[in-house]
Amino acid sequence: MQRETVWLVEDEQGIADTLVYMLQQEGFAVEVFERGLPVLDKARQLVPDVMILDVGLPDISGFELCRQLLALHPALPVLFLTARSEEVDRLLGLEIGADDYVAKPFSPREVCARVRTLLRRVKKFSSPSPVIRIGHFELNEPAAQISWFDTPLTLTRYEFLLAEDVTQVARPRLVPPATDG
């Protein structure tokens, strides 16, 4: 069985070392990045199971990094872990698409618990079929892509998640059951 992967984007070595140790003890494969731009490059080929981001990175704002990552992978679970603890920062992080926001100082065990919770949510709401087709509408969950008459639509993360939820709820009403005869 392959271990779930966590990408940790943190420029403070001591914090990164502590989290790597705790996450590895929990069974996660962890990759650490001190800067954000290399994460974007790597995310064009791979996607982790969970992303932990600092806001104050040396090369790009963690908020901007989150926006760009979610444009590539709308369903990627993101947890901010940052010293920026003002309400405006927490709200901004959540509004741009992060699933959770933890302010420093933090409990490493709590961060691990939050990562597990994010993964549980992702698994719980995963579609049993990765591609849903209803008429000329197609939702490809692994690619986080929606097409209408074979034309890909550009959606925000929340629009994609809403469409995904609607297809799960509405599908039994829209797709007639197979009958004999």
Short mmCIF file of N, CA and C in Angstrom, two decimals:
data_model
loop_
_atom_site.label_atom_id
_atom_site.label_comp_id
_atom_site.label_asym_id
_atom_site.label_seq_id
_atom_site.Cartn_x
_atom_site.Cartn_y
_atom_site.Cartn_z
N MET A 1 0.83 -1.18 0.00
CA MET A 1 0.00 0.00 0.00
C MET A 1 0.88 1.25 0.00
N GLN A 2 0.56 2.19 -0.87
CA GLN A 2 1.35 3.40 -0.98
C GLN A 2 0.96 4.38 0.13
N ARG A 3 1.98 5.00 0.72
CA ARG A 3 1.72 5.97 1.78
C ARG A 3 1.16 7.26 1.19
N GLU A 4 0.31 7.91 1.97
CA GLU A 4 -0.23 9.18 1.53
C GLU A 4 0.85 10.25 1.63
N THR A 5 0.85 11.16 0.66
CA THR A 5 1.92 12.14 0.58
C THR A 5 1.47 13.51 1.08
N VAL A 6 2.37 14.15 1.80
CA VAL A 6 2.16 15.51 2.27
C VAL A 6 3.31 16.35 1.75
N TRP A 7 2.98 17.45 1.09
CA TRP A 7 4.00 18.42 0.70
C TRP A 7 3.94 19.54 1.72
N LEU A 8 5.06 19.81 2.35
CA LEU A 8 5.18 20.84 3.37
C LEU A 8 6.00 21.99 2.81
N VAL A 9 5.38 23.16 2.71
CA VAL A 9 6.08 24.33 2.19
C VAL A 9 6.32 25.26 3.38
N GLU A 10 7.54 25.19 3.92
CA GLU A 10 7.90 25.89 5.16
C GLU A 10 9.36 26.29 5.08
N ASP A 11 9.64 27.58 5.29
CA ASP A 11 11.02 28.05 5.18
C ASP A 11 11.76 28.06 6.52
N GLU A 12 11.11 27.77 7.62
CA GLU A 12 11.78 27.70 8.92
C GLU A 12 12.17 26.24 9.18
N GLN A 13 13.47 25.98 9.17
CA GLN A 13 14.00 24.61 9.25
C GLN A 13 13.52 23.86 10.50
N GLY A 14 13.52 24.51 11.66
CA GLY A 14 13.10 23.85 12.89
C GLY A 14 11.66 23.38 12.84
N ILE A 15 10.78 24.22 12.31
CA ILE A 15 9.37 23.86 12.18
C ILE A 15 9.22 22.72 11.19
N ALA A 16 9.92 22.83 10.06
CA ALA A 16 9.85 21.77 9.05
C ALA A 16 10.32 20.44 9.62
N ASP A 17 11.44 20.45 10.33
CA ASP A 17 11.97 19.20 10.91
C ASP A 17 10.99 18.57 11.88
N THR A 18 10.38 19.39 12.73
CA THR A 18 9.41 18.87 13.71
C THR A 18 8.22 18.24 13.01
N LEU A 19 7.68 18.94 12.01
CA LEU A 19 6.51 18.41 11.30
C LEU A 19 6.85 17.16 10.50
N VAL A 20 7.99 17.16 9.86
CA VAL A 20 8.39 15.97 9.10
C VAL A 20 8.45 14.77 10.02
N TYR A 21 9.08 14.93 11.16
CA TYR A 21 9.20 13.83 12.12
C TYR A 21 7.80 13.33 12.54
N MET A 22 6.93 14.25 12.93
CA MET A 22 5.60 13.85 13.40
C MET A 22 4.78 13.21 12.28
N LEU A 23 4.80 13.80 11.10
CA LEU A 23 4.02 13.25 9.99
C LEU A 23 4.55 11.88 9.57
N GLN A 24 5.86 11.70 9.56
CA GLN A 24 6.42 10.39 9.22
C GLN A 24 6.05 9.35 10.28
N GLN A 25 6.01 9.76 11.54
CA GLN A 25 5.59 8.84 12.60
C GLN A 25 4.14 8.40 12.40
N GLU A 26 3.35 9.25 11.77
CA GLU A 26 1.95 8.93 11.48
C GLU A 26 1.81 8.13 10.18
N GLY A 27 2.92 7.87 9.50
CA GLY A 27 2.88 7.04 8.30
C GLY A 27 2.82 7.79 6.99
N PHE A 28 2.97 9.10 7.01
CA PHE A 28 2.92 9.88 5.78
C PHE A 28 4.29 9.96 5.13
N ALA A 29 4.30 10.04 3.82
CA ALA A 29 5.51 10.37 3.07
C ALA A 29 5.50 11.89 2.94
N VAL A 30 6.58 12.54 3.37
CA VAL A 30 6.61 14.00 3.42
C VAL A 30 7.72 14.53 2.52
N GLU A 31 7.39 15.54 1.75
CA GLU A 31 8.39 16.25 0.96
C GLU A 31 8.37 17.71 1.39
N VAL A 32 9.54 18.26 1.68
CA VAL A 32 9.65 19.62 2.19
C VAL A 32 10.18 20.55 1.10
N PHE A 33 9.58 21.73 1.03
CA PHE A 33 10.01 22.78 0.12
C PHE A 33 10.22 24.04 0.95
N GLU A 34 11.35 24.72 0.76
CA GLU A 34 11.60 25.97 1.48
C GLU A 34 11.06 27.17 0.72
N ARG A 35 10.76 26.99 -0.54
CA ARG A 35 10.24 28.06 -1.38
C ARG A 35 9.00 27.55 -2.12
N GLY A 36 8.19 28.49 -2.60
CA GLY A 36 6.95 28.12 -3.25
C GLY A 36 7.03 27.82 -4.73
N LEU A 37 7.90 28.53 -5.45
CA LEU A 37 7.94 28.35 -6.91
C LEU A 37 8.32 26.93 -7.33
N PRO A 38 9.25 26.26 -6.65
CA PRO A 38 9.52 24.86 -7.01
C PRO A 38 8.30 23.94 -6.81
N VAL A 39 7.44 24.31 -5.87
CA VAL A 39 6.22 23.53 -5.65
C VAL A 39 5.32 23.63 -6.87
N LEU A 40 5.18 24.84 -7.40
CA LEU A 40 4.35 25.01 -8.60
C LEU A 40 4.89 24.20 -9.76
N ASP A 41 6.20 24.21 -9.95
CA ASP A 41 6.80 23.42 -11.03
C ASP A 41 6.49 21.94 -10.86
N LYS A 42 6.68 21.44 -9.66
CA LYS A 42 6.46 20.01 -9.41
C LYS A 42 4.98 19.65 -9.51
N ALA A 43 4.10 20.58 -9.11
CA ALA A 43 2.66 20.32 -9.13
C ALA A 43 2.11 20.23 -10.55
N ARG A 44 2.89 20.63 -11.53
CA ARG A 44 2.44 20.48 -12.91
C ARG A 44 2.53 19.02 -13.37
N GLN A 45 3.34 18.21 -12.66
CA GLN A 45 3.46 16.79 -13.00
C GLN A 45 2.85 15.87 -11.94
N LEU A 46 2.90 16.28 -10.68
CA LEU A 46 2.44 15.43 -9.58
C LEU A 46 1.49 16.21 -8.69
N VAL A 47 0.74 15.48 -7.88
CA VAL A 47 -0.13 16.12 -6.90
C VAL A 47 -0.04 15.33 -5.59
N PRO A 48 0.17 16.02 -4.47
CA PRO A 48 0.22 15.31 -3.19
C PRO A 48 -1.20 15.03 -2.71
N ASP A 49 -1.30 14.26 -1.64
CA ASP A 49 -2.61 14.02 -1.03
C ASP A 49 -3.05 15.22 -0.19
N VAL A 50 -2.09 15.90 0.43
CA VAL A 50 -2.36 17.10 1.24
C VAL A 50 -1.21 18.08 1.09
N MET A 51 -1.53 19.36 1.11
CA MET A 51 -0.53 20.42 1.04
C MET A 51 -0.60 21.24 2.32
N ILE A 52 0.56 21.44 2.97
CA ILE A 52 0.66 22.34 4.12
C ILE A 52 1.50 23.53 3.68
N LEU A 53 0.93 24.74 3.79
CA LEU A 53 1.58 25.95 3.30
C LEU A 53 1.81 26.97 4.39
N ASP A 54 2.98 27.58 4.36
CA ASP A 54 3.24 28.78 5.15
C ASP A 54 2.82 29.97 4.28
N VAL A 55 2.41 31.06 4.90
CA VAL A 55 2.05 32.25 4.13
C VAL A 55 3.29 33.05 3.77
N GLY A 56 4.20 33.21 4.72
CA GLY A 56 5.38 34.05 4.51
C GLY A 56 6.55 33.30 3.94
N LEU A 57 6.54 33.11 2.64
CA LEU A 57 7.63 32.41 1.95
C LEU A 57 8.56 33.43 1.30
N PRO A 58 9.82 33.06 1.07
CA PRO A 58 10.77 34.03 0.52
C PRO A 58 10.52 34.44 -0.93
N ASP A 59 9.86 33.59 -1.72
CA ASP A 59 9.75 33.89 -3.15
C ASP A 59 8.34 34.19 -3.65
N ILE A 60 7.31 33.77 -2.93
CA ILE A 60 5.93 33.99 -3.35
C ILE A 60 5.06 33.93 -2.10
N SER A 61 4.01 34.71 -2.10
CA SER A 61 3.08 34.67 -0.97
C SER A 61 2.41 33.30 -0.92
N GLY A 62 2.25 32.76 0.26
CA GLY A 62 1.55 31.49 0.41
C GLY A 62 0.12 31.58 -0.10
N PHE A 63 -0.51 32.75 0.03
CA PHE A 63 -1.86 32.93 -0.49
C PHE A 63 -1.87 32.80 -2.01
N GLU A 64 -0.92 33.45 -2.67
CA GLU A 64 -0.83 33.35 -4.13
C GLU A 64 -0.49 31.92 -4.56
N LEU A 65 0.39 31.29 -3.83
CA LEU A 65 0.75 29.90 -4.13
C LEU A 65 -0.48 29.01 -4.03
N CYS A 66 -1.27 29.21 -3.01
CA CYS A 66 -2.50 28.43 -2.84
C CYS A 66 -3.43 28.63 -4.03
N ARG A 67 -3.62 29.88 -4.45
CA ARG A 67 -4.48 30.17 -5.61
C ARG A 67 -4.01 29.40 -6.85
N GLN A 68 -2.71 29.46 -7.09
CA GLN A 68 -2.18 28.82 -8.29
C GLN A 68 -2.25 27.30 -8.21
N LEU A 69 -1.99 26.75 -7.03
CA LEU A 69 -2.08 25.29 -6.86
C LEU A 69 -3.51 24.81 -7.06
N LEU A 70 -4.47 25.55 -6.52
CA LEU A 70 -5.86 25.14 -6.66
C LEU A 70 -6.37 25.33 -8.08
N ALA A 71 -5.76 26.23 -8.83
CA ALA A 71 -6.10 26.35 -10.25
C ALA A 71 -5.66 25.10 -11.00
N LEU A 72 -4.53 24.53 -10.58
CA LEU A 72 -4.04 23.29 -11.20
C LEU A 72 -4.80 22.06 -10.70
N HIS A 73 -5.09 22.03 -9.40
CA HIS A 73 -5.71 20.86 -8.76
C HIS A 73 -6.82 21.34 -7.82
N PRO A 74 -8.02 21.59 -8.34
CA PRO A 74 -9.09 22.18 -7.53
C PRO A 74 -9.49 21.38 -6.29
N ALA A 75 -9.29 20.09 -6.30
CA ALA A 75 -9.71 19.27 -5.16
C ALA A 75 -8.58 19.04 -4.14
N LEU A 76 -7.43 19.67 -4.33
CA LEU A 76 -6.29 19.47 -3.43
C LEU A 76 -6.59 20.01 -2.04
N PRO A 77 -6.50 19.18 -1.00
CA PRO A 77 -6.69 19.69 0.37
C PRO A 77 -5.48 20.54 0.79
N VAL A 78 -5.76 21.75 1.27
CA VAL A 78 -4.71 22.69 1.66
C VAL A 78 -4.93 23.13 3.11
N LEU A 79 -3.85 23.08 3.88
CA LEU A 79 -3.84 23.56 5.26
C LEU A 79 -2.78 24.65 5.36
N PHE A 80 -3.19 25.84 5.80
CA PHE A 80 -2.21 26.89 6.06
C PHE A 80 -1.67 26.72 7.47
N LEU A 81 -0.36 26.86 7.61
CA LEU A 81 0.32 26.82 8.91
C LEU A 81 1.23 28.03 8.93
N THR A 82 0.84 29.06 9.68
CA THR A 82 1.53 30.34 9.53
C THR A 82 1.51 31.17 10.80
N ALA A 83 2.45 32.08 10.89
CA ALA A 83 2.51 33.02 12.02
C ALA A 83 1.48 34.13 11.86
N ARG A 84 0.91 34.27 10.68
CA ARG A 84 -0.09 35.32 10.44
C ARG A 84 -1.42 34.85 11.02
N SER A 85 -1.72 35.34 12.21
CA SER A 85 -2.88 34.83 12.94
C SER A 85 -4.04 35.81 13.03
N GLU A 86 -3.93 36.96 12.37
CA GLU A 86 -5.03 37.93 12.40
C GLU A 86 -6.25 37.35 11.68
N GLU A 87 -7.41 37.78 12.11
CA GLU A 87 -8.65 37.28 11.51
C GLU A 87 -8.68 37.51 10.00
N VAL A 88 -8.23 38.67 9.55
CA VAL A 88 -8.25 38.98 8.13
C VAL A 88 -7.41 37.96 7.34
N ASP A 89 -6.28 37.54 7.90
CA ASP A 89 -5.43 36.55 7.22
C ASP A 89 -6.11 35.18 7.20
N ARG A 90 -6.70 34.79 8.32
CA ARG A 90 -7.39 33.50 8.38
C ARG A 90 -8.54 33.47 7.38
N LEU A 91 -9.31 34.55 7.35
CA LEU A 91 -10.44 34.60 6.42
C LEU A 91 -9.97 34.58 4.97
N LEU A 92 -8.91 35.33 4.67
CA LEU A 92 -8.38 35.33 3.30
C LEU A 92 -7.93 33.93 2.90
N GLY A 93 -7.20 33.27 3.78
CA GLY A 93 -6.73 31.92 3.47
C GLY A 93 -7.87 30.96 3.18
N LEU A 94 -8.92 31.03 3.98
CA LEU A 94 -10.06 30.15 3.77
C LEU A 94 -10.86 30.55 2.54
N GLU A 95 -10.99 31.86 2.29
CA GLU A 95 -11.74 32.32 1.13
C GLU A 95 -11.08 31.94 -0.19
N ILE A 96 -9.76 31.92 -0.23
CA ILE A 96 -9.10 31.57 -1.50
C ILE A 96 -9.07 30.07 -1.74
N GLY A 97 -9.54 29.29 -0.75
CA GLY A 97 -9.68 27.87 -1.01
C GLY A 97 -9.03 26.92 -0.04
N ALA A 98 -8.30 27.42 0.95
CA ALA A 98 -7.70 26.50 1.93
C ALA A 98 -8.80 25.81 2.72
N ASP A 99 -8.53 24.60 3.12
CA ASP A 99 -9.50 23.83 3.89
C ASP A 99 -9.36 24.04 5.39
N ASP A 100 -8.19 24.49 5.82
CA ASP A 100 -7.94 24.68 7.25
C ASP A 100 -6.83 25.73 7.41
N TYR A 101 -6.76 26.32 8.59
CA TYR A 101 -5.80 27.38 8.86
C TYR A 101 -5.37 27.25 10.30
N VAL A 102 -4.09 27.02 10.53
CA VAL A 102 -3.54 26.87 11.88
C VAL A 102 -2.48 27.95 12.08
N ALA A 103 -2.60 28.68 13.20
CA ALA A 103 -1.65 29.74 13.50
C ALA A 103 -0.51 29.21 14.36
N LYS A 104 0.69 29.75 14.11
CA LYS A 104 1.86 29.43 14.94
C LYS A 104 1.80 30.30 16.19
N PRO A 105 2.22 29.83 17.34
CA PRO A 105 2.73 28.48 17.61
C PRO A 105 1.60 27.46 17.53
N PHE A 106 1.95 26.22 17.29
CA PHE A 106 0.97 25.17 17.06
C PHE A 106 1.42 23.89 17.74
N SER A 107 0.49 22.96 17.83
CA SER A 107 0.79 21.62 18.34
C SER A 107 1.03 20.71 17.14
N PRO A 108 2.21 20.10 17.02
CA PRO A 108 2.45 19.18 15.90
C PRO A 108 1.44 18.03 15.86
N ARG A 109 1.03 17.55 17.01
CA ARG A 109 0.03 16.47 17.03
C ARG A 109 -1.30 16.96 16.47
N GLU A 110 -1.66 18.19 16.78
CA GLU A 110 -2.90 18.74 16.25
C GLU A 110 -2.82 18.88 14.73
N VAL A 111 -1.68 19.33 14.23
CA VAL A 111 -1.52 19.44 12.78
C VAL A 111 -1.68 18.07 12.13
N CYS A 112 -1.08 17.04 12.71
CA CYS A 112 -1.22 15.68 12.17
C CYS A 112 -2.69 15.25 12.19
N ALA A 113 -3.40 15.56 13.26
CA ALA A 113 -4.82 15.21 13.35
C ALA A 113 -5.62 15.95 12.28
N ARG A 114 -5.28 17.20 12.03
CA ARG A 114 -5.99 17.96 11.00
C ARG A 114 -5.70 17.40 9.60
N VAL A 115 -4.48 16.96 9.37
CA VAL A 115 -4.14 16.33 8.08
C VAL A 115 -4.96 15.06 7.90
N ARG A 116 -5.03 14.24 8.94
CA ARG A 116 -5.84 13.01 8.85
C ARG A 116 -7.31 13.34 8.60
N THR A 117 -7.81 14.39 9.25
CA THR A 117 -9.20 14.80 9.05
C THR A 117 -9.44 15.23 7.60
N LEU A 118 -8.53 16.01 7.05
CA LEU A 118 -8.67 16.42 5.65
C LEU A 118 -8.72 15.21 4.73
N LEU A 119 -7.84 14.25 4.98
CA LEU A 119 -7.82 13.04 4.14
C LEU A 119 -9.10 12.23 4.29
N ARG A 120 -9.62 12.15 5.50
CA ARG A 120 -10.89 11.43 5.72
C ARG A 120 -12.00 12.09 4.92
N ARG A 121 -12.04 13.42 4.95
CA ARG A 121 -13.07 14.14 4.20
C ARG A 121 -12.95 13.88 2.71
N VAL A 122 -11.74 13.91 2.21
CA VAL A 122 -11.52 13.67 0.79
C VAL A 122 -12.00 12.27 0.42
N LYS A 123 -11.63 11.28 1.22
CA LYS A 123 -12.04 9.90 0.93
C LYS A 123 -13.54 9.72 1.07
N LYS A 124 -14.13 10.35 2.07
CA LYS A 124 -15.56 10.21 2.33
C LYS A 124 -16.39 10.73 1.17
N PHE A 125 -15.96 11.83 0.58
CA PHE A 125 -16.74 12.45 -0.47
C PHE A 125 -16.24 12.13 -1.87
N SER A 126 -15.32 11.19 -1.97
CA SER A 126 -14.84 10.79 -3.29
C SER A 126 -15.92 10.01 -4.00
N SER A 127 -16.05 10.28 -5.26
CA SER A 127 -17.03 9.57 -6.08
C SER A 127 -16.55 8.15 -6.35
N PRO A 128 -17.44 7.16 -6.27
CA PRO A 128 -17.02 5.81 -6.59
C PRO A 128 -16.59 5.67 -8.05
N SER A 129 -17.19 6.46 -8.93
CA SER A 129 -16.80 6.46 -10.33
C SER A 129 -16.08 7.77 -10.61
N PRO A 130 -14.84 7.71 -11.13
CA PRO A 130 -14.09 8.95 -11.32
C PRO A 130 -14.65 9.86 -12.41
N VAL A 131 -15.42 9.32 -13.37
CA VAL A 131 -15.99 10.13 -14.43
C VAL A 131 -17.50 9.93 -14.42
N ILE A 132 -18.23 11.04 -14.33
CA ILE A 132 -19.69 10.99 -14.33
C ILE A 132 -20.17 11.63 -15.62
N ARG A 133 -21.03 10.91 -16.35
CA ARG A 133 -21.59 11.44 -17.60
C ARG A 133 -23.10 11.49 -17.47
N ILE A 134 -23.65 12.66 -17.75
CA ILE A 134 -25.10 12.84 -17.78
C ILE A 134 -25.39 13.63 -19.05
N GLY A 135 -25.91 12.94 -20.06
CA GLY A 135 -26.14 13.59 -21.34
C GLY A 135 -24.83 14.08 -21.93
N HIS A 136 -24.77 15.36 -22.26
CA HIS A 136 -23.55 15.94 -22.83
C HIS A 136 -22.65 16.56 -21.75
N PHE A 137 -23.00 16.34 -20.51
CA PHE A 137 -22.23 16.85 -19.37
C PHE A 137 -21.29 15.74 -18.89
N GLU A 138 -20.02 16.10 -18.66
CA GLU A 138 -19.06 15.12 -18.14
C GLU A 138 -18.24 15.77 -17.03
N LEU A 139 -18.17 15.07 -15.89
CA LEU A 139 -17.36 15.53 -14.76
C LEU A 139 -16.28 14.48 -14.54
N ASN A 140 -15.04 14.89 -14.74
CA ASN A 140 -13.89 14.01 -14.56
C ASN A 140 -13.23 14.39 -13.24
N GLU A 141 -13.53 13.61 -12.18
CA GLU A 141 -13.03 13.95 -10.85
C GLU A 141 -11.52 13.91 -10.73
N PRO A 142 -10.81 12.88 -11.21
CA PRO A 142 -9.35 12.87 -11.05
C PRO A 142 -8.67 14.07 -11.71
N ALA A 143 -9.20 14.51 -12.84
CA ALA A 143 -8.61 15.65 -13.54
C ALA A 143 -9.20 16.98 -13.07
N ALA A 144 -10.22 16.91 -12.20
CA ALA A 144 -10.92 18.11 -11.73
C ALA A 144 -11.36 18.95 -12.93
N GLN A 145 -12.00 18.29 -13.90
CA GLN A 145 -12.38 18.94 -15.15
C GLN A 145 -13.85 18.65 -15.45
N ILE A 146 -14.54 19.66 -15.93
CA ILE A 146 -15.92 19.51 -16.36
C ILE A 146 -16.00 19.90 -17.83
N SER A 147 -16.75 19.10 -18.60
CA SER A 147 -16.93 19.39 -20.02
C SER A 147 -18.41 19.43 -20.35
N TRP A 148 -18.76 20.27 -21.30
CA TRP A 148 -20.12 20.37 -21.81
C TRP A 148 -20.02 20.29 -23.33
N PHE A 149 -20.64 19.28 -23.92
CA PHE A 149 -20.51 19.01 -25.35
C PHE A 149 -19.03 18.91 -25.73
N ASP A 150 -18.26 18.18 -24.94
CA ASP A 150 -16.83 17.93 -25.14
C ASP A 150 -15.96 19.19 -25.09
N THR A 151 -16.50 20.30 -24.59
CA THR A 151 -15.73 21.53 -24.42
C THR A 151 -15.41 21.72 -22.94
N PRO A 152 -14.12 21.73 -22.58
CA PRO A 152 -13.78 21.92 -21.16
C PRO A 152 -14.23 23.29 -20.66
N LEU A 153 -14.78 23.31 -19.45
CA LEU A 153 -15.22 24.55 -18.81
C LEU A 153 -14.18 24.98 -17.79
N THR A 154 -13.97 26.28 -17.67
CA THR A 154 -13.05 26.82 -16.68
C THR A 154 -13.86 27.21 -15.45
N LEU A 155 -13.58 26.54 -14.33
CA LEU A 155 -14.33 26.78 -13.10
C LEU A 155 -13.37 27.06 -11.95
N THR A 156 -13.86 27.81 -10.97
CA THR A 156 -13.10 27.97 -9.73
C THR A 156 -13.21 26.66 -8.95
N ARG A 157 -12.40 26.55 -7.91
CA ARG A 157 -12.43 25.35 -7.08
C ARG A 157 -13.83 25.12 -6.51
N TYR A 158 -14.46 26.18 -6.01
CA TYR A 158 -15.78 26.04 -5.40
C TYR A 158 -16.84 25.71 -6.43
N GLU A 159 -16.76 26.27 -7.62
CA GLU A 159 -17.70 25.92 -8.68
C GLU A 159 -17.57 24.45 -9.04
N PHE A 160 -16.32 23.96 -9.13
CA PHE A 160 -16.12 22.55 -9.43
C PHE A 160 -16.71 21.67 -8.33
N LEU A 161 -16.41 22.00 -7.07
CA LEU A 161 -16.92 21.20 -5.95
C LEU A 161 -18.44 21.24 -5.89
N LEU A 162 -19.04 22.39 -6.19
CA LEU A 162 -20.50 22.49 -6.22
C LEU A 162 -21.08 21.61 -7.33
N ALA A 163 -20.49 21.69 -8.51
CA ALA A 163 -20.96 20.84 -9.61
C ALA A 163 -20.82 19.37 -9.26
N GLU A 164 -19.73 19.02 -8.61
CA GLU A 164 -19.50 17.64 -8.19
C GLU A 164 -20.59 17.20 -7.21
N ASP A 165 -20.91 18.05 -6.24
CA ASP A 165 -21.96 17.72 -5.27
C ASP A 165 -23.31 17.58 -5.96
N VAL A 166 -23.62 18.50 -6.88
CA VAL A 166 -24.90 18.45 -7.58
C VAL A 166 -25.02 17.15 -8.38
N THR A 167 -23.96 16.74 -9.04
CA THR A 167 -24.05 15.49 -9.81
C THR A 167 -24.26 14.29 -8.91
N GLN A 168 -23.68 14.30 -7.72
CA GLN A 168 -23.88 13.18 -6.79
C GLN A 168 -25.32 13.12 -6.31
N VAL A 169 -25.92 14.28 -6.06
CA VAL A 169 -27.29 14.32 -5.55
C VAL A 169 -28.30 14.12 -6.67
N ALA A 170 -28.07 14.77 -7.80
CA ALA A 170 -29.06 14.78 -8.88
C ALA A 170 -28.96 13.58 -9.81
N ARG A 171 -27.85 12.88 -9.82
CA ARG A 171 -27.66 11.80 -10.78
C ARG A 171 -28.77 10.75 -10.75
N PRO A 172 -29.21 10.29 -9.58
CA PRO A 172 -30.29 9.30 -9.59
C PRO A 172 -31.57 9.80 -10.25
N ARG A 173 -31.81 11.11 -10.21
CA ARG A 173 -33.02 11.67 -10.83
C ARG A 173 -32.84 11.90 -12.33
N LEU A 174 -31.59 12.17 -12.74
CA LEU A 174 -31.33 12.51 -14.13
C LEU A 174 -31.03 11.31 -15.01
N VAL A 175 -30.50 10.26 -14.44
CA VAL A 175 -30.15 9.07 -15.21
C VAL A 175 -31.17 7.99 -14.90
N PRO A 176 -32.00 7.63 -15.88
CA PRO A 176 -33.01 6.61 -15.61
C PRO A 176 -32.37 5.27 -15.30
N PRO A 177 -32.98 4.49 -14.40
CA PRO A 177 -32.43 3.17 -14.09
C PRO A 177 -32.55 2.24 -15.28
N ALA A 178 -31.61 1.32 -15.39
CA ALA A 178 -31.67 0.32 -16.46
C ALA A 178 -32.82 -0.63 -16.17
N THR A 179 -33.58 -0.96 -17.22
CA THR A 179 -34.71 -1.88 -17.05
C THR A 179 -34.58 -3.01 -18.04
N ASP A 180 -35.18 -4.12 -17.70
CA ASP A 180 -35.20 -5.27 -18.61
C ASP A 180 -36.28 -5.04 -19.65
N GLY A 181 -35.96 -5.42 -20.89
CA GLY A 181 -36.96 -5.40 -21.93
C GLY A 181 -36.88 -4.20 -22.72
#
